[in-house]
PDB file of C-alpha atoms in Angstrom:
ATOM      1  CA  UNK A   1       7.351  11.253   9.825  1.00 76.00           C
ATOM      2  CA  UNK A   2       4.754  11.667   7.127  1.00 86.00           C
ATOM      3  CA  UNK A   3       1.080  11.971   8.040  1.00 91.00           C
ATOM      4  CA  UNK A   4      -1.491  11.497   5.290  1.00 95.00           C
ATOM      5  CA  UNK A   5      -5.135  12.354   5.803  1.00 96.00           C
ATOM      6  CA  UNK A   6      -7.873  11.306   3.406  1.00 97.00           C
ATOM      7  CA  UNK A   7     -11.479  12.387   3.002  1.00 97.00           C
ATOM      8  CA  UNK A   8     -14.196  11.297   2.771  1.00 97.00           C
ATOM      9  CA  UNK A   9     -14.062   7.877   4.374  1.00 96.00           C
ATOM     10  CA  UNK A  10     -17.137   6.757   2.443  1.00 97.00           C
ATOM     11  CA  UNK A  11     -18.591   8.083  -0.788  1.00 97.00           C
ATOM     12  CA  UNK A  12     -21.684   7.039  -2.710  1.00 98.00           C
ATOM     13  CA  UNK A  13     -22.400   8.364  -6.181  1.00 97.00           C
ATOM     14  CA  UNK A  14     -24.857   7.579  -8.930  1.00 98.00           C
ATOM     15  CA  UNK A  15     -23.508   5.841 -11.978  1.00 98.00           C
ATOM     16  CA  UNK A  16     -22.271   8.417 -14.450  1.00 97.00           C
ATOM     17  CA  UNK A  17     -21.563  11.060 -11.828  1.00 97.00           C
ATOM     18  CA  UNK A  18     -18.105  12.173 -10.744  1.00 98.00           C
ATOM     19  CA  UNK A  19     -16.287  11.223  -7.561  1.00 98.00           C
ATOM     20  CA  UNK A  20     -13.613  13.281  -5.841  1.00 98.00           C
ATOM     21  CA  UNK A  21     -11.329  12.086  -3.052  1.00 98.00           C
ATOM     22  CA  UNK A  22      -8.961  14.463  -1.278  1.00 98.00           C
ATOM     23  CA  UNK A  23      -5.743  13.915   0.632  1.00 98.00           C
ATOM     24  CA  UNK A  24      -3.338  16.091   2.550  1.00 97.00           C
ATOM     25  CA  UNK A  25       0.199  15.318   3.614  1.00 96.00           C
ATOM     26  CA  UNK A  26       2.600  16.820   6.089  1.00 94.00           C
ATOM     27  CA  UNK A  27       6.155  16.128   4.907  1.00 91.00           C
ATOM     28  CA  UNK A  28       7.377  18.639   2.344  1.00 89.00           C
ATOM     29  CA  UNK A  29      10.072  16.135   1.313  1.00 88.00           C
ATOM     30  CA  UNK A  30       7.443  13.831  -0.180  1.00 91.00           C
ATOM     31  CA  UNK A  31       7.586  14.043  -3.945  1.00 90.00           C
ATOM     32  CA  UNK A  32       5.593  11.089  -5.214  1.00 91.00           C
ATOM     33  CA  UNK A  33       1.862  10.576  -4.777  1.00 94.00           C
ATOM     34  CA  UNK A  34       0.274   7.335  -5.982  1.00 93.00           C
ATOM     35  CA  UNK A  35      -3.346   6.288  -5.785  1.00 96.00           C
ATOM     36  CA  UNK A  36      -4.322   2.673  -5.259  1.00 95.00           C
ATOM     37  CA  UNK A  37      -7.591   0.830  -5.716  1.00 96.00           C
ATOM     38  CA  UNK A  38      -8.231  -2.155  -3.477  1.00 95.00           C
ATOM     39  CA  UNK A  39     -11.087  -4.573  -3.878  1.00 92.00           C
ATOM     40  CA  UNK A  40     -12.142  -6.695  -0.929  1.00 87.00           C
ATOM     41  CA  UNK A  41      -9.508  -9.290  -0.025  1.00 84.00           C
ATOM     42  CA  UNK A  42      -7.235  -8.320  -2.897  1.00 89.00           C
ATOM     43  CA  UNK A  43      -3.986  -6.472  -3.305  1.00 91.00           C
ATOM     44  CA  UNK A  44      -3.870  -2.718  -3.868  1.00 92.00           C
ATOM     45  CA  UNK A  45      -3.572  -1.860  -7.555  1.00 93.00           C
ATOM     46  CA  UNK A  46      -1.888   1.327  -8.727  1.00 91.00           C
ATOM     47  CA  UNK A  47      -4.332   3.371 -10.780  1.00 95.00           C
ATOM     48  CA  UNK A  48      -2.515   6.654 -11.240  1.00 95.00           C
ATOM     49  CA  UNK A  49       0.405   8.544  -9.763  1.00 92.00           C
ATOM     50  CA  UNK A  50       1.831  12.044  -9.859  1.00 92.00           C
ATOM     51  CA  UNK A  51       5.183  13.512  -9.066  1.00 89.00           C
ATOM     52  CA  UNK A  52       5.808  16.831  -7.407  1.00 85.00           C
ATOM     53  CA  UNK A  53       7.013  18.541 -10.561  1.00 83.00           C
ATOM     54  CA  UNK A  54       3.598  18.073 -12.160  1.00 82.00           C
ATOM     55  CA  UNK A  55       0.346  19.760 -11.166  1.00 90.00           C
ATOM     56  CA  UNK A  56      -2.123  17.514 -12.936  1.00 94.00           C
ATOM     57  CA  UNK A  57      -2.220  14.178 -14.672  1.00 94.00           C
ATOM     58  CA  UNK A  58      -5.040  12.470 -16.517  1.00 96.00           C
ATOM     59  CA  UNK A  59      -5.616   8.929 -17.691  1.00 94.00           C
ATOM     60  CA  UNK A  60      -8.972   8.409 -19.399  1.00 96.00           C
ATOM     61  CA  UNK A  61     -11.651   8.805 -16.685  1.00 97.00           C
ATOM     62  CA  UNK A  62      -9.157   9.287 -13.871  1.00 98.00           C
ATOM     63  CA  UNK A  63      -7.252  12.438 -13.033  1.00 97.00           C
ATOM     64  CA  UNK A  64      -5.096  13.560 -10.157  1.00 97.00           C
ATOM     65  CA  UNK A  65      -4.232  17.106  -9.143  1.00 97.00           C
ATOM     66  CA  UNK A  66      -1.451  18.197  -6.828  1.00 96.00           C
ATOM     67  CA  UNK A  67      -1.000  21.439  -4.947  1.00 95.00           C
ATOM     68  CA  UNK A  68       2.468  21.166  -3.469  1.00 92.00           C
ATOM     69  CA  UNK A  69       2.308  24.526  -1.742  1.00 93.00           C
ATOM     70  CA  UNK A  70      -0.817  23.561   0.143  1.00 94.00           C
ATOM     71  CA  UNK A  71       0.299  19.937   0.485  1.00 95.00           C
ATOM     72  CA  UNK A  72      -2.847  18.428  -0.889  1.00 95.00           C
ATOM     73  CA  UNK A  73      -3.744  16.234  -3.814  1.00 97.00           C
ATOM     74  CA  UNK A  74      -6.996  14.875  -5.178  1.00 98.00           C
ATOM     75  CA  UNK A  75      -8.332  11.998  -7.246  1.00 98.00           C
ATOM     76  CA  UNK A  76     -11.112  12.670  -9.728  1.00 98.00           C
ATOM     77  CA  UNK A  77     -13.092   9.889 -11.353  1.00 98.00           C
ATOM     78  CA  UNK A  78     -15.536  10.953 -14.046  1.00 97.00           C
ATOM     79  CA  UNK A  79     -18.411   8.984 -15.581  1.00 98.00           C
ATOM     80  CA  UNK A  80     -18.304   6.505 -12.717  1.00 98.00           C
ATOM     81  CA  UNK A  81     -19.272   2.892 -13.316  1.00 97.00           C
ATOM     82  CA  UNK A  82     -20.315   0.158 -10.856  1.00 96.00           C
ATOM     83  CA  UNK A  83     -16.930  -1.546 -11.328  1.00 96.00           C
ATOM     84  CA  UNK A  84     -15.289   1.562  -9.875  1.00 97.00           C
ATOM     85  CA  UNK A  85     -16.731   0.529  -6.504  1.00 97.00           C
ATOM     86  CA  UNK A  86     -13.778  -0.274  -4.215  1.00 97.00           C
ATOM     87  CA  UNK A  87     -11.623   1.244  -1.514  1.00 96.00           C
ATOM     88  CA  UNK A  88      -9.228   3.900  -2.751  1.00 97.00           C
ATOM     89  CA  UNK A  89      -6.039   4.840  -0.940  1.00 96.00           C
ATOM     90  CA  UNK A  90      -3.808   7.796  -1.494  1.00 97.00           C
ATOM     91  CA  UNK A  91      -0.181   7.692  -0.461  1.00 95.00           C
ATOM     92  CA  UNK A  92       2.720  10.057  -0.139  1.00 94.00           C
ATOM     93  CA  UNK A  93       6.320   9.073  -0.400  1.00 88.00           C
ATOM     94  CA  UNK A  94       9.497   9.246  -2.368  1.00 77.00           C
ATOM     95  CA  UNK A  95      11.605  10.576   0.453  1.00 65.00           C
ATOM     96  CA  UNK A  96      15.035   9.275   1.338  1.00 60.00           C
ATOM     97  CA  UNK A  97      13.866   5.734   2.082  1.00 64.00           C
ATOM     98  CA  UNK A  98      11.175   5.735  -0.575  1.00 75.00           C
ATOM     99  CA  UNK A  99       8.601   4.619   1.956  1.00 84.00           C
ATOM    100  CA  UNK A 100       4.929   5.176   1.257  1.00 86.00           C
ATOM    101  CA  UNK A 101       2.551   6.397   3.891  1.00 91.00           C
ATOM    102  CA  UNK A 102      -1.059   5.689   3.144  1.00 93.00           C
ATOM    103  CA  UNK A 103      -4.201   7.632   3.778  1.00 95.00           C
ATOM    104  CA  UNK A 104      -7.040   6.054   5.691  1.00 94.00           C
ATOM    105  CA  UNK A 105      -8.942   5.014   2.589  1.00 95.00           C
ATOM    106  CA  UNK A 106     -12.215   5.936   0.905  1.00 97.00           C
ATOM    107  CA  UNK A 107     -14.874   3.348   0.297  1.00 96.00           C
ATOM    108  CA  UNK A 108     -16.514   4.311  -2.984  1.00 97.00           C
ATOM    109  CA  UNK A 109     -19.871   2.870  -3.964  1.00 97.00           C
ATOM    110  CA  UNK A 110     -21.243   3.558  -7.413  1.00 97.00           C
ATOM    111  CA  UNK A 111     -24.989   3.007  -7.481  1.00 96.00           C
ATOM    112  CA  UNK A 112     -26.308   1.641 -10.796  1.00 95.00           C
TER     113      UNK A 112
ATOM    114  CA  UNK B   1       5.463  -7.194 -15.845  1.00 64.00           C
ATOM    115  CA  UNK B   2       6.080  -6.115 -12.219  1.00 79.00           C
ATOM    116  CA  UNK B   3       4.521  -9.131 -10.556  1.00 90.00           C
ATOM    117  CA  UNK B   4       4.944  -9.737  -6.848  1.00 94.00           C
ATOM    118  CA  UNK B   5       3.980 -13.026  -5.260  1.00 96.00           C
ATOM    119  CA  UNK B   6       3.447 -13.817  -1.621  1.00 97.00           C
ATOM    120  CA  UNK B   7       3.319 -17.178   0.140  1.00 97.00           C
ATOM    121  CA  UNK B   8       1.355 -18.499   1.880  1.00 97.00           C
ATOM    122  CA  UNK B   9      -1.892 -16.729   1.029  1.00 96.00           C
ATOM    123  CA  UNK B  10      -3.517 -17.911   4.218  1.00 96.00           C
ATOM    124  CA  UNK B  11      -2.167 -19.431   7.416  1.00 97.00           C
ATOM    125  CA  UNK B  12      -3.731 -20.509  10.662  1.00 97.00           C
ATOM    126  CA  UNK B  13      -1.461 -21.263  13.574  1.00 95.00           C
ATOM    127  CA  UNK B  14      -1.521 -21.832  17.292  1.00 96.00           C
ATOM    128  CA  UNK B  15      -0.503 -19.159  19.735  1.00 97.00           C
ATOM    129  CA  UNK B  16       3.225 -19.277  20.476  1.00 96.00           C
ATOM    130  CA  UNK B  17       4.331 -20.604  17.109  1.00 96.00           C
ATOM    131  CA  UNK B  18       6.302 -18.712  14.481  1.00 97.00           C
ATOM    132  CA  UNK B  19       5.107 -18.067  10.945  1.00 97.00           C
ATOM    133  CA  UNK B  20       7.224 -17.184   7.927  1.00 97.00           C
ATOM    134  CA  UNK B  21       5.811 -15.226   4.994  1.00 97.00           C
ATOM    135  CA  UNK B  22       7.683 -14.953   1.709  1.00 97.00           C
ATOM    136  CA  UNK B  23       7.542 -12.080  -0.744  1.00 96.00           C
ATOM    137  CA  UNK B  24       9.020 -12.489  -4.208  1.00 95.00           C
ATOM    138  CA  UNK B  25       9.412 -10.168  -7.161  1.00 92.00           C
ATOM    139  CA  UNK B  26       8.923 -12.469 -10.137  1.00 92.00           C
ATOM    140  CA  UNK B  27      10.050 -10.449 -13.112  1.00 87.00           C
ATOM    141  CA  UNK B  28      12.132  -7.638 -11.747  1.00 86.00           C
ATOM    142  CA  UNK B  29      14.815  -7.003  -9.174  1.00 86.00           C
ATOM    143  CA  UNK B  30      13.924  -5.259  -5.964  1.00 85.00           C
ATOM    144  CA  UNK B  31      16.634  -3.931  -3.706  1.00 82.00           C
ATOM    145  CA  UNK B  32      13.901  -2.592  -1.471  1.00 89.00           C
ATOM    146  CA  UNK B  33      10.735  -4.294  -0.326  1.00 93.00           C
ATOM    147  CA  UNK B  34       8.188  -3.094   2.169  1.00 94.00           C
ATOM    148  CA  UNK B  35       5.985  -4.903   4.663  1.00 96.00           C
ATOM    149  CA  UNK B  36       2.556  -3.619   5.584  1.00 95.00           C
ATOM    150  CA  UNK B  37      -0.138  -4.724   7.949  1.00 96.00           C
ATOM    151  CA  UNK B  38      -3.806  -4.129   7.272  1.00 92.00           C
ATOM    152  CA  UNK B  39      -6.653  -4.641   9.717  1.00 89.00           C
ATOM    153  CA  UNK B  40     -10.194  -5.124   8.365  1.00 85.00           C
ATOM    154  CA  UNK B  41     -11.576  -1.987   6.758  1.00 84.00           C
ATOM    155  CA  UNK B  42      -8.472  -0.043   7.683  1.00 88.00           C
ATOM    156  CA  UNK B  43      -5.502   1.395   5.888  1.00 91.00           C
ATOM    157  CA  UNK B  44      -2.140  -0.144   5.119  1.00 92.00           C
ATOM    158  CA  UNK B  45       0.274   0.492   7.952  1.00 93.00           C
ATOM    159  CA  UNK B  46       3.930   0.400   7.014  1.00 93.00           C
ATOM    160  CA  UNK B  47       5.798  -1.945   9.333  1.00 95.00           C
ATOM    161  CA  UNK B  48       9.289  -1.981   7.915  1.00 94.00           C
ATOM    162  CA  UNK B  49      11.504  -1.396   4.921  1.00 92.00           C
ATOM    163  CA  UNK B  50      13.487  -4.417   3.822  1.00 90.00           C
ATOM    164  CA  UNK B  51      16.825  -3.729   2.170  1.00 86.00           C
ATOM    165  CA  UNK B  52      18.715  -6.391   0.277  1.00 84.00           C
ATOM    166  CA  UNK B  53      21.925  -7.278   2.053  1.00 83.00           C
ATOM    167  CA  UNK B  54      21.374  -5.065   5.068  1.00 85.00           C
ATOM    168  CA  UNK B  55      19.206  -4.730   8.134  1.00 88.00           C
ATOM    169  CA  UNK B  56      15.581  -3.791   7.832  1.00 92.00           C
ATOM    170  CA  UNK B  57      14.361  -0.397   8.952  1.00 92.00           C
ATOM    171  CA  UNK B  58      11.378  -0.613  11.271  1.00 95.00           C
ATOM    172  CA  UNK B  59       8.673   1.978  11.767  1.00 93.00           C
ATOM    173  CA  UNK B  60       8.145   3.402  15.200  1.00 92.00           C
ATOM    174  CA  UNK B  61       6.190   1.043  17.422  1.00 93.00           C
ATOM    175  CA  UNK B  62       6.995  -2.103  15.448  1.00 95.00           C
ATOM    176  CA  UNK B  63       8.932  -4.694  17.455  1.00 94.00           C
ATOM    177  CA  UNK B  64      11.883  -5.819  15.389  1.00 93.00           C
ATOM    178  CA  UNK B  65      12.449  -8.897  17.544  1.00 94.00           C
ATOM    179  CA  UNK B  66       8.883  -9.998  16.938  1.00 96.00           C
ATOM    180  CA  UNK B  67       8.740  -9.285  13.235  1.00 97.00           C
ATOM    181  CA  UNK B  68      11.989 -10.601  11.786  1.00 96.00           C
ATOM    182  CA  UNK B  69      12.781  -9.518   8.261  1.00 94.00           C
ATOM    183  CA  UNK B  70      15.372 -11.040   5.971  1.00 91.00           C
ATOM    184  CA  UNK B  71      16.102  -9.809   2.467  1.00 89.00           C
ATOM    185  CA  UNK B  72      18.540 -12.393   1.210  1.00 83.00           C
ATOM    186  CA  UNK B  73      18.370 -11.689  -2.507  1.00 89.00           C
ATOM    187  CA  UNK B  74      17.163  -9.132  -5.011  1.00 88.00           C
ATOM    188  CA  UNK B  75      13.918 -11.045  -5.448  1.00 91.00           C
ATOM    189  CA  UNK B  76      13.070 -12.396  -1.997  1.00 94.00           C
ATOM    190  CA  UNK B  77      12.198 -10.921   1.357  1.00 95.00           C
ATOM    191  CA  UNK B  78      10.766 -12.876   4.284  1.00 96.00           C
ATOM    192  CA  UNK B  79       8.797 -11.762   7.310  1.00 97.00           C
ATOM    193  CA  UNK B  80       8.740 -14.064  10.311  1.00 97.00           C
ATOM    194  CA  UNK B  81       6.171 -13.426  12.994  1.00 97.00           C
ATOM    195  CA  UNK B  82       7.752 -14.937  16.090  1.00 97.00           C
ATOM    196  CA  UNK B  83       5.769 -16.329  19.019  1.00 96.00           C
ATOM    197  CA  UNK B  84       2.534 -15.295  17.388  1.00 96.00           C
ATOM    198  CA  UNK B  85      -0.443 -14.275  19.507  1.00 96.00           C
ATOM    199  CA  UNK B  86      -4.079 -13.682  18.560  1.00 96.00           C
ATOM    200  CA  UNK B  87      -3.494  -9.928  18.380  1.00 95.00           C
ATOM    201  CA  UNK B  88      -1.022 -10.580  15.548  1.00 95.00           C
ATOM    202  CA  UNK B  89      -3.881 -11.859  13.403  1.00 96.00           C
ATOM    203  CA  UNK B  90      -4.047  -9.562  10.408  1.00 95.00           C
ATOM    204  CA  UNK B  91      -3.570  -9.204   6.669  1.00 95.00           C
ATOM    205  CA  UNK B  92       0.129  -8.818   5.866  1.00 97.00           C
ATOM    206  CA  UNK B  93       1.046  -7.362   2.480  1.00 96.00           C
ATOM    207  CA  UNK B  94       4.441  -6.853   0.962  1.00 96.00           C
ATOM    208  CA  UNK B  95       5.428  -4.557  -1.850  1.00 94.00           C
ATOM    209  CA  UNK B  96       8.518  -4.287  -3.985  1.00 91.00           C
ATOM    210  CA  UNK B  97      10.049  -1.271  -5.594  1.00 85.00           C
ATOM    211  CA  UNK B  98      10.985  -1.693  -9.230  1.00 76.00           C
ATOM    212  CA  UNK B  99      14.546  -0.501  -9.822  1.00 67.00           C
ATOM    213  CA  UNK B 100      13.590   0.533 -13.308  1.00 66.00           C
ATOM    214  CA  UNK B 101      10.838   2.771 -11.968  1.00 65.00           C
ATOM    215  CA  UNK B 102      12.327   4.214  -8.863  1.00 62.00           C
ATOM    216  CA  UNK B 103       9.160   5.288  -7.097  1.00 71.00           C
ATOM    217  CA  UNK B 104       6.521   2.756  -7.961  1.00 81.00           C
ATOM    218  CA  UNK B 105       5.702  -0.040  -5.538  1.00 86.00           C
ATOM    219  CA  UNK B 106       3.956  -3.215  -6.656  1.00 90.00           C
ATOM    220  CA  UNK B 107       2.020  -5.180  -4.092  1.00 93.00           C
ATOM    221  CA  UNK B 108       1.822  -8.855  -3.364  1.00 95.00           C
ATOM    222  CA  UNK B 109      -1.577 -10.523  -2.909  1.00 95.00           C
ATOM    223  CA  UNK B 110      -1.267 -10.541   0.856  1.00 95.00           C
ATOM    224  CA  UNK B 111      -1.224 -13.199   3.561  1.00 96.00           C
ATOM    225  CA  UNK B 112      -4.112 -13.670   5.943  1.00 95.00           C
ATOM    226  CA  UNK B 113      -2.702 -14.725   9.309  1.00 97.00           C
ATOM    227  CA  UNK B 114      -5.015 -16.122  11.953  1.00 96.00           C
ATOM    228  CA  UNK B 115      -3.551 -16.999  15.335  1.00 96.00           C
ATOM    229  CA  UNK B 116      -5.727 -19.207  17.494  1.00 95.00           C
TER     230      UNK B 116
END
């Protein structure tokens, strides 16, 4: 099955700085890579996603890059704000059953 | 759009009882729903894939006789934790795949289960 690794597990940045979270996956059949933001006690919210036929996607302060050959993808948040503080999960999926397999999560703290 | 509800949001039960959790897609049809389990400060662990009109597909290590899944309609899937024990206490979250957007999963708000 799919194995998704995520680093770092915790990340603290000053407000206004950038944050980068990296994930690797193992199953070459995975072709869809979403990123979710989860605040304490709440549901995961999709913030951006990328498909395997695209190398990079940007949405305002958030961008995701994908290197399918190396099987890794990254989330970039620029000009971070305190409200960006949350746990971020990457996931890989889109195979035959469309299951998602999640990374271990990154707890991001943006220091005002 | 793409709203998923889950009921109940919180349940406390005695050891040995069974608990049913409902997951509903409110404004779209979902032939496939997924059930996850999340321990505090940990990731979402996929338990099973729920397919409308057919048997659920369970991930390795998940007891299908303990975690009964029924997907009776295009908008409802239920997870029943049978003979619950304290180690079953966890945050259970469902997600539903929007037919109109084949890959995207939308999550319910989760159910906090505490087994005494």
